[in-house]
Coordinates of C-alpha atoms and ligand atoms in Angstrom, one line a residue:
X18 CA -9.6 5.4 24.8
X19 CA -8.8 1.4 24.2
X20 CA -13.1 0.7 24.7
X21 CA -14.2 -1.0 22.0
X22 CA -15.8 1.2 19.6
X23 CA -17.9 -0.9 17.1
X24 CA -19.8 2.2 15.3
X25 CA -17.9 4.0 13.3
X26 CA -19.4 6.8 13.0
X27 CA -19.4 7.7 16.5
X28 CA -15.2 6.6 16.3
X29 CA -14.7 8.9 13.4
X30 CA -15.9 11.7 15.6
X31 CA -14.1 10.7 18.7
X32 CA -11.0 11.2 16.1
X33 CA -12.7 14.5 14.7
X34 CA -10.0 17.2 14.3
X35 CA -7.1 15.8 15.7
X36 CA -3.5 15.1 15.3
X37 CA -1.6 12.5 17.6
X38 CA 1.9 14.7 18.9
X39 CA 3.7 13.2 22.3
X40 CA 1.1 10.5 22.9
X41 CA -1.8 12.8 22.9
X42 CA -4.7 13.4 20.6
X43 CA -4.6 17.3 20.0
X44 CA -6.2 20.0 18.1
X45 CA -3.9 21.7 14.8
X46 CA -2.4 24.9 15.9
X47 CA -4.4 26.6 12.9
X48 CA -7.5 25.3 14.0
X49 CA -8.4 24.4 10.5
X50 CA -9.9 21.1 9.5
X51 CA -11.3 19.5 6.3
X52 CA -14.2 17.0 5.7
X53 CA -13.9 13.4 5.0
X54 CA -17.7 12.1 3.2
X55 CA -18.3 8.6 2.7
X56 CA -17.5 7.5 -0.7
X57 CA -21.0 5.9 -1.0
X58 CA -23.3 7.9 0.1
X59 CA -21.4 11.5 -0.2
X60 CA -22.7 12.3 3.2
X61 CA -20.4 13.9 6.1
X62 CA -18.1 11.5 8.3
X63 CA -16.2 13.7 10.4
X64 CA -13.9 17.0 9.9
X65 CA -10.4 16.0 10.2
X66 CA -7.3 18.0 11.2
X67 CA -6.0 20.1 8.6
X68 CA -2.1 19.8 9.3
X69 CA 0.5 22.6 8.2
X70 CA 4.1 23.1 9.1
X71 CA 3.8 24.2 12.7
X72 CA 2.1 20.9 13.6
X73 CA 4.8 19.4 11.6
X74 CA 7.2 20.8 13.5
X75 CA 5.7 19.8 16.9
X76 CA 5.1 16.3 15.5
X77 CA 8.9 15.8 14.8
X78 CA 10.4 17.6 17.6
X79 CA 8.2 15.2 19.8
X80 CA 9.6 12.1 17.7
X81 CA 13.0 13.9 18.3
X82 CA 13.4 14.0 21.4
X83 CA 11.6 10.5 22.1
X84 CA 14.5 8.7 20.1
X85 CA 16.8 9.5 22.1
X86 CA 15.3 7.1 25.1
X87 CA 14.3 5.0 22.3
X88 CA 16.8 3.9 20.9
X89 CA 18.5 3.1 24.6
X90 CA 15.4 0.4 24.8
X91 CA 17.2 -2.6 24.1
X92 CA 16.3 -4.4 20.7
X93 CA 14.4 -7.0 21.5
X94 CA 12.6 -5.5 24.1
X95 CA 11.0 -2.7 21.3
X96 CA 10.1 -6.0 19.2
X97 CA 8.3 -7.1 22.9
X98 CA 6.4 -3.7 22.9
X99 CA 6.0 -3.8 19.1
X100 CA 4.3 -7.3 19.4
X101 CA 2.1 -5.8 22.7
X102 CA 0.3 -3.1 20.2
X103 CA 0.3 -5.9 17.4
X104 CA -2.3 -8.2 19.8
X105 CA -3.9 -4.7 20.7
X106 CA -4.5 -4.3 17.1
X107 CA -6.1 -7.5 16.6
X108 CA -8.4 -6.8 19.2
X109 CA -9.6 -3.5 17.9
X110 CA -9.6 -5.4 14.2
X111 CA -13.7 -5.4 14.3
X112 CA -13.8 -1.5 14.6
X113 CA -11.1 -0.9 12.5
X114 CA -12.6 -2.9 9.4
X115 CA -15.5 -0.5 9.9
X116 CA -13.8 2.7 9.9
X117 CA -11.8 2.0 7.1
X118 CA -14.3 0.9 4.8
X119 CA -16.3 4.0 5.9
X120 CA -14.1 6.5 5.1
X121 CA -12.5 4.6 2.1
X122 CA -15.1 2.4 0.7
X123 CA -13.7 -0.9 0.6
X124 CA -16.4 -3.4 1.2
X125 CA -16.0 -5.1 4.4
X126 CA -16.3 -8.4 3.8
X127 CA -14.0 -8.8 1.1
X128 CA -11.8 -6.1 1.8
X129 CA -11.6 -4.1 4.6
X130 CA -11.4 -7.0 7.6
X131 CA -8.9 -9.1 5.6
X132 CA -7.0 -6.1 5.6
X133 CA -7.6 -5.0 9.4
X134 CA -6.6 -8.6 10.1
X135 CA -3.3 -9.1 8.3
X136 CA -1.4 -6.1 10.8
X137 CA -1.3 -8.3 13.8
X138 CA 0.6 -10.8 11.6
X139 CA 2.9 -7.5 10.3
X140 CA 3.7 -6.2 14.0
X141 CA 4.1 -9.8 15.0
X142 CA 6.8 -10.7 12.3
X143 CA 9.1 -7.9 12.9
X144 CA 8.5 -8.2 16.8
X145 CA 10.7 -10.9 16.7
X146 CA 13.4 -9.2 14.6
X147 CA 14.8 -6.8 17.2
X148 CA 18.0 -9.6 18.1
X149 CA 18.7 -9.3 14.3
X150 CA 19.8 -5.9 14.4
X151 CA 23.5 -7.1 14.2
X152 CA 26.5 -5.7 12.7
X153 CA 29.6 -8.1 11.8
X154 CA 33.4 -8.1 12.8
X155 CA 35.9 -7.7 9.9
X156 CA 39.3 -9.8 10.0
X157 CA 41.4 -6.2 8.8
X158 CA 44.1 -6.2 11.1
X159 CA 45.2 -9.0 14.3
X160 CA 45.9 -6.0 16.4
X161 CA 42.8 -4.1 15.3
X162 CA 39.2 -5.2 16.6
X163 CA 37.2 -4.3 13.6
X164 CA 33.1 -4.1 13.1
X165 CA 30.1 -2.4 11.8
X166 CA 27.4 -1.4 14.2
X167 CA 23.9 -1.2 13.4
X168 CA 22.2 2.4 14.0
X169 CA 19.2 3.7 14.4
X170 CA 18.4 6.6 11.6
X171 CA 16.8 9.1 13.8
X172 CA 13.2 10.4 13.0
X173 CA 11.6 8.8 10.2
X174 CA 8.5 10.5 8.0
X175 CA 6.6 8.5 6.6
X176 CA 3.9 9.6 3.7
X177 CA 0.8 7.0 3.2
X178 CA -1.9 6.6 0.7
X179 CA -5.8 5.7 0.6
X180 CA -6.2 2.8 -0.7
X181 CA -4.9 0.3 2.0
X182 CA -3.9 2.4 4.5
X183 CA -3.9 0.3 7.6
X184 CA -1.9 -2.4 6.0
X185 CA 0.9 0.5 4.2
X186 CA 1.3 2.7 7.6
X187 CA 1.9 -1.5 9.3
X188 CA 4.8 -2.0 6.8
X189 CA 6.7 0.9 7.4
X190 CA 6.2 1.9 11.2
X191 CA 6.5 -1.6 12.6
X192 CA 10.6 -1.8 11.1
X193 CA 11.2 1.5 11.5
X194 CA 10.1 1.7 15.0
X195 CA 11.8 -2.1 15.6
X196 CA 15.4 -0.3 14.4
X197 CA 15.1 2.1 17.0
X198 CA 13.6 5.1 14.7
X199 CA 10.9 7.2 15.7
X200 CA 8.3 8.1 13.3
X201 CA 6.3 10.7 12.2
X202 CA 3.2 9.6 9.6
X203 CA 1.1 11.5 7.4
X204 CA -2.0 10.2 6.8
X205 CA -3.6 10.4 3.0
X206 CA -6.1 13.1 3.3
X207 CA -9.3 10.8 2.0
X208 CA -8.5 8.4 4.9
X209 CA -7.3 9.6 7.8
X210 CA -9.4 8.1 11.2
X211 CA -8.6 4.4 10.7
X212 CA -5.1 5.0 11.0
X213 CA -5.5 8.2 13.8
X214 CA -7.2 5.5 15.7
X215 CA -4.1 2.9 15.2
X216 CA -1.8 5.6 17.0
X217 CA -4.5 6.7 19.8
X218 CA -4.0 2.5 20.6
X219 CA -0.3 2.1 20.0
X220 CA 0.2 5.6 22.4
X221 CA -1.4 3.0 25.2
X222 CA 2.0 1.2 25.2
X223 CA 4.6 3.3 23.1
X224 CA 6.4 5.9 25.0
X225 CA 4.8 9.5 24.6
X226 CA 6.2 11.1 21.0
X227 CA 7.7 7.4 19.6
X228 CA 5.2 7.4 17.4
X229 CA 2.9 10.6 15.9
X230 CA 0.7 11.1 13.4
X231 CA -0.5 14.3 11.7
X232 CA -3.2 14.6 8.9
X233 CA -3.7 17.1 6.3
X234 CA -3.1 17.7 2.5
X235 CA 0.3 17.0 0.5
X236 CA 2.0 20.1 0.1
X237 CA 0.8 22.1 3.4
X238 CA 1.7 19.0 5.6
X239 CA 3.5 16.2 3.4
X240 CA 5.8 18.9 2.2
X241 CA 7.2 20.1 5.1
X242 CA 7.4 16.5 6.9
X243 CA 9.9 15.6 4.0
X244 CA 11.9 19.0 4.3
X245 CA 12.1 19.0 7.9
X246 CA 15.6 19.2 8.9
X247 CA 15.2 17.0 11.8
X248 CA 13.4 14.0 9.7
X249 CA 16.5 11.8 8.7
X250 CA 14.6 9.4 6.4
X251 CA 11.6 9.2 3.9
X252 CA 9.3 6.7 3.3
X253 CA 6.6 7.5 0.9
X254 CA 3.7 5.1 -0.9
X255 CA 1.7 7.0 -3.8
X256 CA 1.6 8.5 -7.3
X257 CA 5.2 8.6 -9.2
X258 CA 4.7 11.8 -9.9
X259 CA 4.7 12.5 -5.8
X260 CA 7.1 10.2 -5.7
X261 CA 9.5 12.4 -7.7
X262 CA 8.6 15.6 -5.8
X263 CA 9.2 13.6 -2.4
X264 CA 12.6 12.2 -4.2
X265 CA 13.7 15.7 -5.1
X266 CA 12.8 17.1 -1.5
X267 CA 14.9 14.3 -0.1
X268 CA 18.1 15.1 -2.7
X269 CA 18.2 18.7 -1.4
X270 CA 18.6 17.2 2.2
X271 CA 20.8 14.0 1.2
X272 CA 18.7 11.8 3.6
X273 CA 17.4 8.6 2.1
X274 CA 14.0 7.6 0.8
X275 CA 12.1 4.4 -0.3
X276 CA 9.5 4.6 -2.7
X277 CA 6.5 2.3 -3.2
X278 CA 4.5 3.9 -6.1
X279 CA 2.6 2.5 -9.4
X280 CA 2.1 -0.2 -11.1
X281 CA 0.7 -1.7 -14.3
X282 CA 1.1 -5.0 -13.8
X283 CA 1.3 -8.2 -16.5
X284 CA -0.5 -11.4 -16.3
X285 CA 0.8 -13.7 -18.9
X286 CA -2.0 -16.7 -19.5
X287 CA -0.8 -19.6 -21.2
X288 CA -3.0 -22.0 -23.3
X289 CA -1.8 -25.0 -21.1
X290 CA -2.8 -23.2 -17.6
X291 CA -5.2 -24.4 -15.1
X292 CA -8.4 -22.2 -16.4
X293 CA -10.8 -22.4 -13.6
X294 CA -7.8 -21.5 -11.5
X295 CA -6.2 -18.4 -13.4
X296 CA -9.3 -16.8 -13.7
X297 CA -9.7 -17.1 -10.1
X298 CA -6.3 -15.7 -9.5
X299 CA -7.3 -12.9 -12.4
X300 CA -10.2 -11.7 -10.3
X301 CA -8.5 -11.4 -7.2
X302 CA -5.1 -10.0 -9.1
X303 CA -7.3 -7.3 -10.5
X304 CA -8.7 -6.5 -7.0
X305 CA -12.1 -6.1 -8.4
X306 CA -13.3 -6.0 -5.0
X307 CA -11.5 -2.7 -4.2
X308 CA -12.5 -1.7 -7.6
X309 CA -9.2 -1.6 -8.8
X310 CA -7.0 0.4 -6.8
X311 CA -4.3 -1.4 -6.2
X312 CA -0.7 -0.3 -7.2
X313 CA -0.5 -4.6 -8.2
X314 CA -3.5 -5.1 -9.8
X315 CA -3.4 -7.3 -13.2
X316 CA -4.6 -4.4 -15.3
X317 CA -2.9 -6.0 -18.5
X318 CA -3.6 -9.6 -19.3
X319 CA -2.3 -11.1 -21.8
X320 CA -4.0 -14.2 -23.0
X321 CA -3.1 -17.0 -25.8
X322 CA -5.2 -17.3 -28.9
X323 CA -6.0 -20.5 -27.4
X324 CA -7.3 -19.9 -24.9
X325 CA -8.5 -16.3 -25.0
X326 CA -12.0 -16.6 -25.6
X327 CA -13.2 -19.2 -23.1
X328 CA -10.8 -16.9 -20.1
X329 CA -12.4 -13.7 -21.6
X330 CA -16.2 -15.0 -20.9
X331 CA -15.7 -17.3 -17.7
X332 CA -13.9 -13.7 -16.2
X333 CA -16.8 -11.8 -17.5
X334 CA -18.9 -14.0 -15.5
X335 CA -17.5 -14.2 -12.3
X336 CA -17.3 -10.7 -11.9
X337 CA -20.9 -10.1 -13.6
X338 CA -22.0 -12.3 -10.3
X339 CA -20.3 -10.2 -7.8
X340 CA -22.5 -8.0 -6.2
X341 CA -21.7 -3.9 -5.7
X342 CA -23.0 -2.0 -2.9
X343 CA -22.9 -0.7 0.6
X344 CA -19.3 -1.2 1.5
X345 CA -20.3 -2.0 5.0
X346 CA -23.3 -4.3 4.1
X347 CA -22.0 -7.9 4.7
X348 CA -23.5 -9.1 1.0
X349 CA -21.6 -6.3 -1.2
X350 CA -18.2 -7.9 -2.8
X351 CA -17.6 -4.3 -4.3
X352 CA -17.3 -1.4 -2.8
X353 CA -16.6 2.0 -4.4
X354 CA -14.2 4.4 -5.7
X355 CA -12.7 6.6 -3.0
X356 CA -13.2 10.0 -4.4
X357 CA -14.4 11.9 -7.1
X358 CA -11.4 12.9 -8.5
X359 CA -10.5 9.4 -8.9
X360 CA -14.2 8.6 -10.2
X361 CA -13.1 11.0 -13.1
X362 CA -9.9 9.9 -13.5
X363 CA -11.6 6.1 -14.4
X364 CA -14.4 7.2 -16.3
X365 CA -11.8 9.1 -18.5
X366 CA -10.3 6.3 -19.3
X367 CA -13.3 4.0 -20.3
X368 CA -13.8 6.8 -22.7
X369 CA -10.4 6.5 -24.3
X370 CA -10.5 2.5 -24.0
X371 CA -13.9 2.8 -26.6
X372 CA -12.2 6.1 -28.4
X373 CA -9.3 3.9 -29.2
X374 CA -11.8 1.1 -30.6
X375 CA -11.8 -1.3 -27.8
X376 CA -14.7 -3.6 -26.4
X377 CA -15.7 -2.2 -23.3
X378 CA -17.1 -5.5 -21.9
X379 CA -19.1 -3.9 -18.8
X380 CA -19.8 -6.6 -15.8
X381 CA -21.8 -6.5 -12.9
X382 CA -24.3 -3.9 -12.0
X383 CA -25.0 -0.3 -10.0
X384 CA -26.4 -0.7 -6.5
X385 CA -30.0 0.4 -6.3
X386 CA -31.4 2.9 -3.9
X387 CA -31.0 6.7 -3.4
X388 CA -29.0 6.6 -0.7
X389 CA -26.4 5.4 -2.9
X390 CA -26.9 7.3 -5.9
X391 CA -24.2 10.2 -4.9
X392 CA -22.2 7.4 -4.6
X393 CA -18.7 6.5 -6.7
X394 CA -19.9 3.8 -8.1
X395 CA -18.4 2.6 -11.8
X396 CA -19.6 -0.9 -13.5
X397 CA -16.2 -3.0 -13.9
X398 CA -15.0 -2.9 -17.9
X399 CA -13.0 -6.0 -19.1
X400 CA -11.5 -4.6 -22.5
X401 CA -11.0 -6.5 -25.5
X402 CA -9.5 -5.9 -29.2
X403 CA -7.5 -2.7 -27.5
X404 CA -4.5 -1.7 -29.8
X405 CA -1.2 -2.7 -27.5
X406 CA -0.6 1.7 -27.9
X407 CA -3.8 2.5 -26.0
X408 CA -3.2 4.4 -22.9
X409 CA -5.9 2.0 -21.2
X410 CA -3.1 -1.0 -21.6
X411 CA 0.5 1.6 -21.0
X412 CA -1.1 3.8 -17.8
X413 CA -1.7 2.7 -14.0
X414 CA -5.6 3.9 -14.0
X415 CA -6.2 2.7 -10.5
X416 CA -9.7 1.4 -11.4
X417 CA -11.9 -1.3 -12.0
X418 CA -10.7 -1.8 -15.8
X419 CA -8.9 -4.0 -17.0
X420 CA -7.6 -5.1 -21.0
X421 CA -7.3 -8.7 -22.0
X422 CA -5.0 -9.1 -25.0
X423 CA -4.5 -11.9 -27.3
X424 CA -1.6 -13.7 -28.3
X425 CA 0.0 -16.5 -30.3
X426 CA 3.5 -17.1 -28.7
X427 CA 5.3 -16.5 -25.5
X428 CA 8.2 -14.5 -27.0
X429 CA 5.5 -11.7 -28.1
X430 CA 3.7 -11.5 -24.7
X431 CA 6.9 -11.8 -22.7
X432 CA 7.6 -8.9 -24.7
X433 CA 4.5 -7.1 -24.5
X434 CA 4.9 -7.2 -21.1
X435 CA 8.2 -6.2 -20.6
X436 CA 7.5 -2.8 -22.6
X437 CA 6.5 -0.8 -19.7
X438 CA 7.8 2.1 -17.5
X439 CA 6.5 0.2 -14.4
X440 CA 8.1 -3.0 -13.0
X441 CA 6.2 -3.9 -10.0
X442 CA 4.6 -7.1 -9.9
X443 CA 3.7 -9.9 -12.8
X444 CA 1.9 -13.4 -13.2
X445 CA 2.8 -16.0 -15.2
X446 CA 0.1 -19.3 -15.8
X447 CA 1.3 -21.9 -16.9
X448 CA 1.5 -25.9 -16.6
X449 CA 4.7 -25.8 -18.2
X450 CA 8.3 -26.0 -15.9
X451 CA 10.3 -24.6 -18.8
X452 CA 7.9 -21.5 -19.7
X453 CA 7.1 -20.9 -16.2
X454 CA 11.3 -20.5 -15.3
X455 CA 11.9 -19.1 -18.3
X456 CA 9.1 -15.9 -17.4
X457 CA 10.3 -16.1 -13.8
X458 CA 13.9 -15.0 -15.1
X459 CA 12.7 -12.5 -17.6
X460 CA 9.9 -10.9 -16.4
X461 CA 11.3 -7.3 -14.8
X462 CA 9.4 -6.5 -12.1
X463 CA 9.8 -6.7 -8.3
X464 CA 7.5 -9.6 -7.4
X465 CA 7.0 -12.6 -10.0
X466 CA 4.5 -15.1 -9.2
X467 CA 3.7 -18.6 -11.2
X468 CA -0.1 -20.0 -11.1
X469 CA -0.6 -18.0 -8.1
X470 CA -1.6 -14.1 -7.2
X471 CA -0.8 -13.3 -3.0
X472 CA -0.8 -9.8 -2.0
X473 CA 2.2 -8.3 -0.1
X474 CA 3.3 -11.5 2.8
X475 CA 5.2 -10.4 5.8
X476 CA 8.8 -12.1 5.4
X477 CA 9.1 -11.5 1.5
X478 CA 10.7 -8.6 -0.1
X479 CA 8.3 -6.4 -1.5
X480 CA 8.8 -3.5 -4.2
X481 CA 9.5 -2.1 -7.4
X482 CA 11.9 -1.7 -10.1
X483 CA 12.0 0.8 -12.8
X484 CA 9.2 3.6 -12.4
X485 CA 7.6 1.5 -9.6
X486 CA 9.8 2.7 -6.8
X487 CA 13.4 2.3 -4.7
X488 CA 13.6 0.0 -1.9
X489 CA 11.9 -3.2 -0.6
X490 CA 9.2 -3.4 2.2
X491 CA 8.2 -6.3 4.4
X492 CA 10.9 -8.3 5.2
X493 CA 14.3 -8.2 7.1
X494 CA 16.3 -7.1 4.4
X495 CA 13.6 -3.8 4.2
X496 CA 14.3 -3.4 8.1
X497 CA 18.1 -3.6 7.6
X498 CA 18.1 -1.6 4.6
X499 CA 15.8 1.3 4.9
X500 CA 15.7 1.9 8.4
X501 CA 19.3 1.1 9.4
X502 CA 22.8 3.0 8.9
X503 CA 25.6 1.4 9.1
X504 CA 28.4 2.5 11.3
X505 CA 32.3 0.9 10.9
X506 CA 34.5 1.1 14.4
X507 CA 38.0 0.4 14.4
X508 CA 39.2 -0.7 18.2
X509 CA 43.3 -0.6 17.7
X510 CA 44.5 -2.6 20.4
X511 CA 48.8 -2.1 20.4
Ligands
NAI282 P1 -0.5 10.9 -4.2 O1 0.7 10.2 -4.5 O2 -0.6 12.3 -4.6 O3 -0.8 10.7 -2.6 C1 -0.1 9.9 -1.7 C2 0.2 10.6 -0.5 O4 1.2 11.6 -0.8 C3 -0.9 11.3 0.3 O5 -0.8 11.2 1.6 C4 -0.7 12.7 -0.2 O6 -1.3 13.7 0.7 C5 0.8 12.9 -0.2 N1 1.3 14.0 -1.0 C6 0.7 14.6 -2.1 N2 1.5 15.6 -2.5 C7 2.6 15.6 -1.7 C8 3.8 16.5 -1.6 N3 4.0 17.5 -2.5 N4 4.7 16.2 -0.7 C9 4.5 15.2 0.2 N5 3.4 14.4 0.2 C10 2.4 14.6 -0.7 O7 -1.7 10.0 -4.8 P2 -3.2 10.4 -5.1 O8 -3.3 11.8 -5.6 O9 -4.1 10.1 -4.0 O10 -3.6 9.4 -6.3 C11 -3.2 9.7 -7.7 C12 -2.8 8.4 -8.4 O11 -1.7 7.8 -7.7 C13 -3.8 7.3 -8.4 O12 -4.7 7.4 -9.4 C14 -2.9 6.1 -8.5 O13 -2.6 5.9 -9.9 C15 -1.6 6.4 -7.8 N6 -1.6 5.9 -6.4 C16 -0.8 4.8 -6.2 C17 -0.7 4.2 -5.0 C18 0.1 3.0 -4.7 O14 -0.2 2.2 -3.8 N7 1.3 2.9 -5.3 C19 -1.6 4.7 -3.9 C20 -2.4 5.9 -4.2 C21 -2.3 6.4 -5.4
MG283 MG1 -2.0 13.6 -5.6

């Protein structure tokens, strides 16, 4: 169905109970299904289909057997099909800002249509990357034609999470399917009709079983996605510890895997820095707005004594003046939590933040109204005075809190910094060209930024090092890379 479907209640249960196998939106062999409630309001969305290995199995042997004509499509003309669901997307953007912050709780203004919007510009950048599939010739021998050849892997699995699923699903299906891969995806089990109704679109122009999708719960149907011996590669956004398991799966096969996972990202403040801009580039690198949950957000920020007092109170202002609510009421800038387990999971950690004698600076204020009392809603907590050991500053918490830490010289908070299983992502502020090279070269993470705080941009190599993952998404390299193998061929011509 490509009508435009602008409620999204009634799209949620269009997509009630189904897996998309071979281009068709079909019922789990178990006949199980789980619920999906709103994050605001607790009440029922939809029931979605509860995958297991069977379905699995049915999912992949469909993406199996579609490679094969796949990958016999030439390049550029995948990148021409690629590009036709990319302007399909942006079409359907409207209803798939709604669904999303539905089942997820993003508010739509501020989150969920920016990200609906961005996957048009994804599909569209590696659309035009099919013609760069290319190998190169070797000078070994005069009488010996020598080259690599790029290859398709096969059938790739990829694993999503919750928190921006529509843009994470964009990043690794449009490469992989670019390559010449087909892919199987498994949705994250808190949001899993944004990106069903994605596939239900792209299976208006993709060949029947290029592209599948199959929801359910980690081990009963991420599990067996990873160990199926058909599935040649892994890709996999989520916790570390998943991450691990999914690793570990992989090993036992040999097949490859990228990894996206946490973060706990720096954001070093300077006393010379542009104030009215860094804490504009603090509240948006802390994704208040999506309360947090963001594998980037600038959940450690350290601040010079300078400084420190004026960033900590404009910061507590701006996001005292952002309003939390309805995620799809146009008004609301912040949304809520996606579940209760991650509800929990924050709240425990505000109680450590104060056990461990910080000031839990609490900003803006819980929505009125019954409807939204169920809801998981949690007042964003700007920390101050935290000892550098508390687990609020050293853990990803995935949540609206955030610790601002003072101090004196760059060495120390370069240092600070630096002392942290995670590498993803880290901003520097500064006016200063020496400092802000200086931080660029010895910050270790992934993606450094100076007086600025972008998301993920199509084009730019985007990942982690250390605890934060294997592998780059988003760019040509990632395509190349992750989604590629590399064959050698020796023609000897005596
Ligand atoms: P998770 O890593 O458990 O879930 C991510 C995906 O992995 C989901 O689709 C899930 O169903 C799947 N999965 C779970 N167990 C699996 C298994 N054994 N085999 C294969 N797939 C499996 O993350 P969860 O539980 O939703 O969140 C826990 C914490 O993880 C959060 O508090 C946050 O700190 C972190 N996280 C990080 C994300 C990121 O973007 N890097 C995204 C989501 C969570
Ligand atoms: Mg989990």
């Amino acid at each position: 169905m490509t009508d435009l479907v602008l409620d999204p209640h009634a799209l949620a249960k269009h997509l009630q109970q189904r897996h998309l196998i071979g281009g068709q939106l079909v019922a789990p062999s178990s006949g199980q299904s789980f619920e999906v409630a709103s994050p605001a309001t607790g009440a029922l969305i939809a029931l979605a289909a509860a995958g297991d290995a069977a379905d699995v199995d049915a999912a992949v042997t469909s993406a199996a057997t579609a490679q094969v004509a796949w990958a016999k499509v030439s390049a550029r003309q995948r990148g021409k099909l690629i590009g036709a669901c990319g302007a399909l997307l942006d079409a359907h953007k409207e209803e798939l800002a709604r669904l999303v912050a539905l089942e997820t709780g993003k508010a739509i203004r501020t989150e969920s249509r920016i990200e609906a919007g961005v996957l048009a510009d994804i599909f569209h950048f590696y659309a035009g990357l099919g013609s760069e599939l290319k190998g190169e010739t070797i000078p070994f021998h005069p009488d010996m034609l020598t080259m690599t050849i790029r290859e398709p892997i096969g059938v790739v699995g990829a694993i999503i999470p919750w928190n921006a699923p529509l843009l994470l699903m964009a990043l690794k299906i449009a490469p992989a399917l670019v390559a010449g891969n087909t892919v199987v995806v498994k949705s994250a089990e808190e949001a899993p009709f944004a990106v069903l109704r994605i596939c239900e679109l792209m299976a208006t122009i993709l060949p029947p079983g290029v592209f599948n999708l199959v929801s359910g719960m980690g081990p009963e149907c991420g599990a067996p996605l990873v160990a199926h011996p058909k599935v040649g590669k892994v890709t996999f956004t989520g916790s570390v510890e998943t991450g691990k398991i999914v690793a570990r799966a992989a090993a036992e096969k040999l097949i490859p895997v990228t990894l996206e996972l946490g973060g706990k990202s720096p954001m070093i403040v300077m006393d010379d820095c542009d104030l009215d801009r860094t804490v504009a580039g603090a509240v948006a690198g802390m994704r208040f707005t999506r309360m947090g949950q963001s594998c980037t957000a600038a959940s450690r920020m350290y601040v010079q004594a300078g400084i420190h007092d004026r960033f900590v109170a404009a910061l507590r202002a701006k996001v005292d003046a952002m309003l939390m609510g309805d995620p799809l009421d146009e008004k609301t800038d912040i949304g809520t939590i996606i579940s209760r387990a991650q509800f929990e999971k924050v709240n425990a950690y505000i109680a450590i933040g104060k056990a461990d004698g910080g000031t839990a600076n609490e900003c803006s204020a819980l929505p009125t109204g019954d409807a939204f009392k169920p809801g998981y809603y949690v007042r964003p907590v700007i920390f101050t005075d935290l000892p550098g050991s508390s687990r609020v500053i050293r853990e990803e918490i995935f949540g609206p809190v955030t610790a601002v830490i003072k101090f004196d010289d760059f060495e120390q908070a370069l240092a600070a910094a630096n002392d942290s299983e995670y590498g993803l992502a880290a901003t520097l502020w500064t006016r200063d060209l020496k400092t802000a090279l200086d931080g660029a070269r010895r910050l270790q993470a992934g993606f450094v930024q100076v007086n600025q705080n972008l998301v993920v941009q199509p084009g730019l190599s985007y990942g982690g090092i250390k605890s934060s993952g294997l592998g780059k998404e988003a760019s040509l390299e990632a395509m190349l890379d992750h989604f590629t193998t590399k064959k050698t061929v020796i023609l000897n011509m005596t």
